[in-house]
């Protein structure tokens, strides 16, 4: 049984309880999430053929520090970079390196900053030069999956409603939903309860309540849903080497619906 608790009464560690946040917390989350979104905006002008993901990582670190924030990814459970950069058939958690991006690549950049103790988590797809129509379509479908999932958010629904909205649209477009990873609660803790699955049925999951904050971050494949983890222990790739895409927003449940913090 999931229990709900005011974030003010909860310890700063994962307990499995769902934290309920107030307006003061929302203000802190708006600030850090805005910074993460601005970083992704700036990167839109920088991502091009020949650039390395290591250079992207350096930009993410510097941009955060310049604005008083630190990247949550850096040294998180041994992770060695400031962001995740996932190219083509990499589903998520791609580690930045010195290999240049190539014309036609698609790239997800996932950024989380910590500012004043709050975590702002967001991710976005980028086209490297001119890309094939199949890749472009996957990006479009994935973004629509995210927005349909968000549009379902309001007090009283179950988390399965979010997953159902995503799964139904993705599969109608002949794409598949990755089931190995999910969205998560976020706030003063990077990864917290509840888990937000990107598939399911409306009658499953926990009930949403005003004041909850979590990410929705569907990973959608052009091929089958299966993934595997590479030897580095982080990088997840599609088993059939089909293209994968992901978008992510940090979302709050409000009295009448939702607020997207990472626009």
mmCIF file with all atom_site columns, N, CA and C in Angstrom, residues 78-130:
data_model
loop_
_atom_site.group_PDB
_atom_site.id
_atom_site.type_symbol
_atom_site.label_atom_id
_atom_site.label_alt_id
_atom_site.label_comp_id
_atom_site.label_asym_id
_atom_site.label_entity_id
_atom_site.label_seq_id
_atom_site.pdbx_PDB_ins_code
_atom_site.Cartn_x
_atom_site.Cartn_y
_atom_site.Cartn_z
_atom_site.occupancy
_atom_site.B_iso_or_equiv
_atom_site.pdbx_formal_charge
_atom_site.auth_seq_id
_atom_site.auth_comp_id
_atom_site.auth_asym_id
_atom_site.auth_atom_id
_atom_site.pdbx_PDB_model_num
ATOM 1   N N  . UNK A 1 78  ? 28.177 6.453  -9.415  1.00 0.00 ? 78  UNK A N  1
ATOM 2   C CA . UNK A 1 78  ? 29.358 6.157  -10.207 1.00 0.00 ? 78  UNK A CA 1
ATOM 3   C C  . UNK A 1 78  ? 29.316 6.664  -11.633 1.00 0.00 ? 78  UNK A C  1
ATOM 4   N N  . UNK A 1 79  ? 28.235 7.326  -12.022 1.00 0.00 ? 79  UNK A N  1
ATOM 5   C CA . UNK A 1 79  ? 28.156 7.872  -13.388 1.00 0.00 ? 79  UNK A CA 1
ATOM 6   C C  . UNK A 1 79  ? 29.169 9.008  -13.518 1.00 0.00 ? 79  UNK A C  1
ATOM 7   N N  . UNK A 1 80  ? 29.862 9.074  -14.666 1.00 0.00 ? 80  UNK A N  1
ATOM 8   C CA . UNK A 1 80  ? 31.035 9.941  -14.772 1.00 0.00 ? 80  UNK A CA 1
ATOM 9   C C  . UNK A 1 80  ? 30.804 11.229 -15.559 1.00 0.00 ? 80  UNK A C  1
ATOM 10  N N  . UNK A 1 81  ? 29.585 11.498 -15.998 1.00 0.00 ? 81  UNK A N  1
ATOM 11  C CA . UNK A 1 81  ? 29.330 12.673 -16.829 1.00 0.00 ? 81  UNK A CA 1
ATOM 12  C C  . UNK A 1 81  ? 28.242 13.538 -16.208 1.00 0.00 ? 81  UNK A C  1
ATOM 13  N N  . UNK A 1 82  ? 28.026 14.717 -16.823 1.00 0.00 ? 82  UNK A N  1
ATOM 14  C CA . UNK A 1 82  ? 27.069 15.689 -16.307 1.00 0.00 ? 82  UNK A CA 1
ATOM 15  C C  . UNK A 1 82  ? 25.687 15.568 -16.932 1.00 0.00 ? 82  UNK A C  1
ATOM 16  N N  . UNK A 1 83  ? 25.584 14.765 -17.993 1.00 0.00 ? 83  UNK A N  1
ATOM 17  C CA . UNK A 1 83  ? 24.293 14.546 -18.649 1.00 0.00 ? 83  UNK A CA 1
ATOM 18  C C  . UNK A 1 83  ? 24.342 13.191 -19.345 1.00 0.00 ? 83  UNK A C  1
ATOM 19  N N  . UNK A 1 84  ? 23.217 12.787 -19.917 1.00 0.00 ? 84  UNK A N  1
ATOM 20  C CA . UNK A 1 84  ? 23.168 11.570 -20.722 1.00 0.00 ? 84  UNK A CA 1
ATOM 21  C C  . UNK A 1 84  ? 22.936 11.965 -22.179 1.00 0.00 ? 84  UNK A C  1
ATOM 22  N N  . UNK A 1 85  ? 23.669 11.334 -23.085 1.00 0.00 ? 85  UNK A N  1
ATOM 23  C CA . UNK A 1 85  ? 23.556 11.621 -24.516 1.00 0.00 ? 85  UNK A CA 1
ATOM 24  C C  . UNK A 1 85  ? 23.336 10.305 -25.247 1.00 0.00 ? 85  UNK A C  1
ATOM 25  N N  . UNK A 1 86  ? 22.138 10.107 -25.763 1.00 0.00 ? 86  UNK A N  1
ATOM 26  C CA . UNK A 1 86  ? 21.744 8.809  -26.330 1.00 0.00 ? 86  UNK A CA 1
ATOM 27  C C  . UNK A 1 86  ? 21.481 8.961  -27.820 1.00 0.00 ? 86  UNK A C  1
ATOM 28  N N  . UNK A 1 87  ? 22.290 8.279  -28.633 1.00 0.00 ? 87  UNK A N  1
ATOM 29  C CA . UNK A 1 87  ? 22.292 8.467  -30.079 1.00 0.00 ? 87  UNK A CA 1
ATOM 30  C C  . UNK A 1 87  ? 21.669 7.262  -30.784 1.00 0.00 ? 87  UNK A C  1
ATOM 31  N N  . UNK A 1 88  ? 20.744 7.538  -31.715 1.00 0.00 ? 88  UNK A N  1
ATOM 32  C CA . UNK A 1 88  ? 20.177 6.535  -32.631 1.00 0.00 ? 88  UNK A CA 1
ATOM 33  C C  . UNK A 1 88  ? 19.519 5.368  -31.901 1.00 0.00 ? 88  UNK A C  1
ATOM 34  N N  . UNK A 1 89  ? 20.194 4.198  -31.827 1.00 0.00 ? 89  UNK A N  1
ATOM 35  C CA . UNK A 1 89  ? 19.574 3.032  -31.190 1.00 0.00 ? 89  UNK A CA 1
ATOM 36  C C  . UNK A 1 89  ? 19.851 2.963  -29.694 1.00 0.00 ? 89  UNK A C  1
ATOM 37  N N  . UNK A 1 90  ? 20.506 3.994  -29.136 1.00 0.00 ? 90  UNK A N  1
ATOM 38  C CA . UNK A 1 90  ? 20.678 4.054  -27.680 1.00 0.00 ? 90  UNK A CA 1
ATOM 39  C C  . UNK A 1 90  ? 19.380 4.569  -27.071 1.00 0.00 ? 90  UNK A C  1
ATOM 40  N N  . UNK A 1 91  ? 18.825 3.792  -26.172 1.00 0.00 ? 91  UNK A N  1
ATOM 41  C CA . UNK A 1 91  ? 17.523 4.106  -25.579 1.00 0.00 ? 91  UNK A CA 1
ATOM 42  C C  . UNK A 1 91  ? 17.658 5.193  -24.520 1.00 0.00 ? 91  UNK A C  1
ATOM 43  N N  . UNK A 1 92  ? 18.637 5.045  -23.638 1.00 0.00 ? 92  UNK A N  1
ATOM 44  C CA . UNK A 1 92  ? 18.857 6.027  -22.575 1.00 0.00 ? 92  UNK A CA 1
ATOM 45  C C  . UNK A 1 92  ? 20.212 5.774  -21.922 1.00 0.00 ? 92  UNK A C  1
ATOM 46  N N  . UNK A 1 93  ? 20.643 6.757  -21.117 1.00 0.00 ? 93  UNK A N  1
ATOM 47  C CA . UNK A 1 93  ? 21.854 6.661  -20.292 1.00 0.00 ? 93  UNK A CA 1
ATOM 48  C C  . UNK A 1 93  ? 23.129 6.526  -21.115 1.00 0.00 ? 93  UNK A C  1
ATOM 49  N N  . UNK A 1 94  ? 23.113 7.027  -22.359 1.00 0.00 ? 94  UNK A N  1
ATOM 50  C CA . UNK A 1 94  ? 24.337 7.052  -23.145 1.00 0.00 ? 94  UNK A CA 1
ATOM 51  C C  . UNK A 1 94  ? 25.367 7.969  -22.508 1.00 0.00 ? 94  UNK A C  1
ATOM 52  N N  . UNK A 1 95  ? 26.611 7.515  -22.432 1.00 0.00 ? 95  UNK A N  1
ATOM 53  C CA . UNK A 1 95  ? 27.675 8.269  -21.765 1.00 0.00 ? 95  UNK A CA 1
ATOM 54  C C  . UNK A 1 95  ? 28.410 9.140  -22.795 1.00 0.00 ? 95  UNK A C  1
ATOM 55  N N  . UNK A 1 96  ? 28.526 10.453 -22.559 1.00 0.00 ? 96  UNK A N  1
ATOM 56  C CA . UNK A 1 96  ? 29.240 11.324 -23.497 1.00 0.00 ? 96  UNK A CA 1
ATOM 57  C C  . UNK A 1 96  ? 30.669 10.861 -23.741 1.00 0.00 ? 96  UNK A C  1
ATOM 58  N N  . UNK A 1 97  ? 31.111 11.001 -25.021 1.00 0.00 ? 97  UNK A N  1
ATOM 59  C CA . UNK A 1 97  ? 32.471 10.613 -25.379 1.00 0.00 ? 97  UNK A CA 1
ATOM 60  C C  . UNK A 1 97  ? 32.987 11.539 -26.474 1.00 0.00 ? 97  UNK A C  1
ATOM 61  N N  . UNK A 1 98  ? 34.127 11.201 -27.054 1.00 0.00 ? 98  UNK A N  1
ATOM 62  C CA . UNK A 1 98  ? 34.791 12.063 -28.031 1.00 0.00 ? 98  UNK A CA 1
ATOM 63  C C  . UNK A 1 98  ? 34.474 11.698 -29.484 1.00 0.00 ? 98  UNK A C  1
ATOM 64  N N  . UNK A 1 99  ? 33.512 10.834 -29.699 1.00 0.00 ? 99  UNK A N  1
ATOM 65  C CA . UNK A 1 99  ? 33.120 10.473 -31.062 1.00 0.00 ? 99  UNK A CA 1
ATOM 66  C C  . UNK A 1 99  ? 32.245 11.569 -31.654 1.00 0.00 ? 99  UNK A C  1
ATOM 67  N N  . UNK A 1 100 ? 32.602 12.094 -32.842 1.00 0.00 ? 100 UNK A N  1
ATOM 68  C CA . UNK A 1 100 ? 31.819 13.188 -33.430 1.00 0.00 ? 100 UNK A CA 1
ATOM 69  C C  . UNK A 1 100 ? 30.429 12.723 -33.866 1.00 0.00 ? 100 UNK A C  1
ATOM 70  N N  . UNK A 1 101 ? 29.462 13.596 -33.701 1.00 0.00 ? 101 UNK A N  1
ATOM 71  C CA . UNK A 1 101 ? 28.127 13.348 -34.236 1.00 0.00 ? 101 UNK A CA 1
ATOM 72  C C  . UNK A 1 101 ? 28.177 13.384 -35.758 1.00 0.00 ? 101 UNK A C  1
ATOM 73  N N  . UNK A 1 102 ? 27.311 12.587 -36.384 1.00 0.00 ? 102 UNK A N  1
ATOM 74  C CA . UNK A 1 102 ? 27.289 12.484 -37.841 1.00 0.00 ? 102 UNK A CA 1
ATOM 75  C C  . UNK A 1 102 ? 25.967 12.990 -38.403 1.00 0.00 ? 102 UNK A C  1
ATOM 76  N N  . UNK A 1 103 ? 26.024 13.500 -39.611 1.00 0.00 ? 103 UNK A N  1
ATOM 77  C CA . UNK A 1 103 ? 24.815 13.910 -40.323 1.00 0.00 ? 103 UNK A CA 1
ATOM 78  C C  . UNK A 1 103 ? 23.811 12.753 -40.328 1.00 0.00 ? 103 UNK A C  1
ATOM 79  N N  . UNK A 1 104 ? 22.574 13.061 -39.929 1.00 0.00 ? 104 UNK A N  1
ATOM 80  C CA . UNK A 1 104 ? 21.538 12.042 -39.912 1.00 0.00 ? 104 UNK A CA 1
ATOM 81  C C  . UNK A 1 104 ? 21.314 11.377 -38.571 1.00 0.00 ? 104 UNK A C  1
ATOM 82  N N  . UNK A 1 105 ? 22.207 11.614 -37.597 1.00 0.00 ? 105 UNK A N  1
ATOM 83  C CA . UNK A 1 105 ? 22.004 11.071 -36.258 1.00 0.00 ? 105 UNK A CA 1
ATOM 84  C C  . UNK A 1 105 ? 20.804 11.738 -35.587 1.00 0.00 ? 105 UNK A C  1
ATOM 85  N N  . UNK A 1 106 ? 20.149 11.003 -34.696 1.00 0.00 ? 106 UNK A N  1
ATOM 86  C CA . UNK A 1 106 ? 19.211 11.612 -33.764 1.00 0.00 ? 106 UNK A CA 1
ATOM 87  C C  . UNK A 1 106 ? 19.772 11.427 -32.361 1.00 0.00 ? 106 UNK A C  1
ATOM 88  N N  . UNK A 1 107 ? 19.532 12.416 -31.513 1.00 0.00 ? 107 UNK A N  1
ATOM 89  C CA . UNK A 1 107 ? 20.221 12.477 -30.230 1.00 0.00 ? 107 UNK A CA 1
ATOM 90  C C  . UNK A 1 107 ? 19.269 12.930 -29.140 1.00 0.00 ? 107 UNK A C  1
ATOM 91  N N  . UNK A 1 108 ? 19.235 12.186 -28.046 1.00 0.00 ? 108 UNK A N  1
ATOM 92  C CA . UNK A 1 108 ? 18.542 12.644 -26.849 1.00 0.00 ? 108 UNK A CA 1
ATOM 93  C C  . UNK A 1 108 ? 19.570 13.185 -25.862 1.00 0.00 ? 108 UNK A C  1
ATOM 94  N N  . UNK A 1 109 ? 19.280 14.360 -25.318 1.00 0.00 ? 109 UNK A N  1
ATOM 95  C CA . UNK A 1 109 ? 20.089 14.922 -24.242 1.00 0.00 ? 109 UNK A CA 1
ATOM 96  C C  . UNK A 1 109 ? 19.201 15.035 -23.012 1.00 0.00 ? 109 UNK A C  1
ATOM 97  N N  . UNK A 1 110 ? 19.647 14.416 -21.925 1.00 0.00 ? 110 UNK A N  1
ATOM 98  C CA . UNK A 1 110 ? 18.894 14.351 -20.673 1.00 0.00 ? 110 UNK A CA 1
ATOM 99  C C  . UNK A 1 110 ? 19.691 15.099 -19.608 1.00 0.00 ? 110 UNK A C  1
ATOM 100 N N  . UNK A 1 111 ? 19.095 16.170 -19.072 1.00 0.00 ? 111 UNK A N  1
ATOM 101 C CA . UNK A 1 111 ? 19.780 17.054 -18.125 1.00 0.00 ? 111 UNK A CA 1
ATOM 102 C C  . UNK A 1 111 ? 18.992 17.134 -16.830 1.00 0.00 ? 111 UNK A C  1
ATOM 103 N N  . UNK A 1 112 ? 19.682 17.026 -15.715 1.00 0.00 ? 112 UNK A N  1
ATOM 104 C CA . UNK A 1 112 ? 19.085 17.281 -14.407 1.00 0.00 ? 112 UNK A CA 1
ATOM 105 C C  . UNK A 1 112 ? 20.027 18.185 -13.619 1.00 0.00 ? 112 UNK A C  1
ATOM 106 N N  . UNK A 1 113 ? 19.499 19.305 -13.162 1.00 0.00 ? 113 UNK A N  1
ATOM 107 C CA . UNK A 1 113 ? 20.279 20.209 -12.307 1.00 0.00 ? 113 UNK A CA 1
ATOM 108 C C  . UNK A 1 113 ? 19.765 20.159 -10.877 1.00 0.00 ? 113 UNK A C  1
ATOM 109 N N  . UNK A 1 114 ? 20.674 20.486 -9.951  1.00 0.00 ? 114 UNK A N  1
ATOM 110 C CA . UNK A 1 114 ? 20.315 20.688 -8.549  1.00 0.00 ? 114 UNK A CA 1
ATOM 111 C C  . UNK A 1 114 ? 20.552 22.163 -8.225  1.00 0.00 ? 114 UNK A C  1
ATOM 112 N N  . UNK A 1 115 ? 19.512 22.829 -7.765  1.00 0.00 ? 115 UNK A N  1
ATOM 113 C CA . UNK A 1 115 ? 19.604 24.250 -7.410  1.00 0.00 ? 115 UNK A CA 1
ATOM 114 C C  . UNK A 1 115 ? 18.820 24.466 -6.121  1.00 0.00 ? 115 UNK A C  1
ATOM 115 N N  . UNK A 1 116 ? 19.488 24.980 -5.104  1.00 0.00 ? 116 UNK A N  1
ATOM 116 C CA . UNK A 1 116 ? 18.859 25.222 -3.803  1.00 0.00 ? 116 UNK A CA 1
ATOM 117 C C  . UNK A 1 116 ? 18.209 23.951 -3.243  1.00 0.00 ? 116 UNK A C  1
ATOM 118 N N  . UNK A 1 117 ? 18.799 22.809 -3.561  1.00 0.00 ? 117 UNK A N  1
ATOM 119 C CA . UNK A 1 117 ? 18.307 21.542 -3.037  1.00 0.00 ? 117 UNK A CA 1
ATOM 120 C C  . UNK A 1 117 ? 17.215 20.883 -3.863  1.00 0.00 ? 117 UNK A C  1
ATOM 121 N N  . UNK A 1 118 ? 16.772 21.525 -4.954  1.00 0.00 ? 118 UNK A N  1
ATOM 122 C CA . UNK A 1 118 ? 15.710 20.984 -5.801  1.00 0.00 ? 118 UNK A CA 1
ATOM 123 C C  . UNK A 1 118 ? 16.272 20.454 -7.104  1.00 0.00 ? 118 UNK A C  1
ATOM 124 N N  . UNK A 1 119 ? 15.653 19.406 -7.643  1.00 0.00 ? 119 UNK A N  1
ATOM 125 C CA . UNK A 1 119 ? 16.113 18.747 -8.872  1.00 0.00 ? 119 UNK A CA 1
ATOM 126 C C  . UNK A 1 119 ? 15.178 19.064 -10.032 1.00 0.00 ? 119 UNK A C  1
ATOM 127 N N  . UNK A 1 120 ? 15.750 19.533 -11.130 1.00 0.00 ? 120 UNK A N  1
ATOM 128 C CA . UNK A 1 120 ? 14.987 19.782 -12.351 1.00 0.00 ? 120 UNK A CA 1
ATOM 129 C C  . UNK A 1 120 ? 15.442 18.843 -13.443 1.00 0.00 ? 120 UNK A C  1
ATOM 130 N N  . UNK A 1 121 ? 14.551 17.968 -13.903 1.00 0.00 ? 121 UNK A N  1
ATOM 131 C CA . UNK A 1 121 ? 14.902 16.842 -14.780 1.00 0.00 ? 121 UNK A CA 1
ATOM 132 C C  . UNK A 1 121 ? 14.126 16.955 -16.087 1.00 0.00 ? 121 UNK A C  1
ATOM 133 N N  . UNK A 1 122 ? 14.854 16.968 -17.210 1.00 0.00 ? 122 UNK A N  1
ATOM 134 C CA . UNK A 1 122 ? 14.198 17.086 -18.506 1.00 0.00 ? 122 UNK A CA 1
ATOM 135 C C  . UNK A 1 122 ? 15.084 16.514 -19.601 1.00 0.00 ? 122 UNK A C  1
ATOM 136 N N  . UNK A 1 123 ? 14.471 16.139 -20.713 1.00 0.00 ? 123 UNK A N  1
ATOM 137 C CA . UNK A 1 123 ? 15.222 15.594 -21.844 1.00 0.00 ? 123 UNK A CA 1
ATOM 138 C C  . UNK A 1 123 ? 14.517 15.917 -23.140 1.00 0.00 ? 123 UNK A C  1
ATOM 139 N N  . UNK A 1 124 ? 15.299 15.972 -24.215 1.00 0.00 ? 124 UNK A N  1
ATOM 140 C CA . UNK A 1 124 ? 14.762 16.411 -25.494 1.00 0.00 ? 124 UNK A CA 1
ATOM 141 C C  . UNK A 1 124 ? 15.522 15.743 -26.630 1.00 0.00 ? 124 UNK A C  1
ATOM 142 N N  . UNK A 1 125 ? 14.848 15.592 -27.769 1.00 0.00 ? 125 UNK A N  1
ATOM 143 C CA . UNK A 1 125 ? 15.471 15.038 -28.967 1.00 0.00 ? 125 UNK A CA 1
ATOM 144 C C  . UNK A 1 125 ? 16.009 16.148 -29.865 1.00 0.00 ? 125 UNK A C  1
ATOM 145 N N  . UNK A 1 126 ? 17.144 15.832 -30.523 1.00 0.00 ? 126 UNK A N  1
ATOM 146 C CA . UNK A 1 126 ? 17.778 16.753 -31.464 1.00 0.00 ? 126 UNK A CA 1
ATOM 147 C C  . UNK A 1 126 ? 18.097 16.008 -32.759 1.00 0.00 ? 126 UNK A C  1
ATOM 148 N N  . UNK A 1 127 ? 17.916 16.691 -33.858 1.00 0.00 ? 127 UNK A N  1
ATOM 149 C CA . UNK A 1 127 ? 18.306 16.162 -35.166 1.00 0.00 ? 127 UNK A CA 1
ATOM 150 C C  . UNK A 1 127 ? 19.684 16.699 -35.509 1.00 0.00 ? 127 UNK A C  1
ATOM 151 N N  . UNK A 1 128 ? 20.557 15.829 -35.946 1.00 0.00 ? 128 UNK A N  1
ATOM 152 C CA . UNK A 1 128 ? 21.911 16.242 -36.330 1.00 0.00 ? 128 UNK A CA 1
ATOM 153 C C  . UNK A 1 128 ? 21.917 16.408 -37.847 1.00 0.00 ? 128 UNK A C  1
ATOM 154 N N  . UNK A 1 129 ? 21.842 17.647 -38.300 1.00 0.00 ? 129 UNK A N  1
ATOM 155 C CA . UNK A 1 129 ? 21.748 17.900 -39.734 1.00 0.00 ? 129 UNK A CA 1
ATOM 156 C C  . UNK A 1 129 ? 20.419 17.382 -40.273 1.00 0.00 ? 129 UNK A C  1
ATOM 157 N N  . UNK A 1 130 ? 20.436 16.922 -41.504 1.00 0.00 ? 130 UNK A N  1
ATOM 158 C CA . UNK A 1 130 ? 19.226 16.399 -42.148 1.00 0.00 ? 130 UNK A CA 1
ATOM 159 C C  . UNK A 1 130 ? 19.077 14.929 -41.791 1.00 0.00 ? 130 UNK A C  1
#
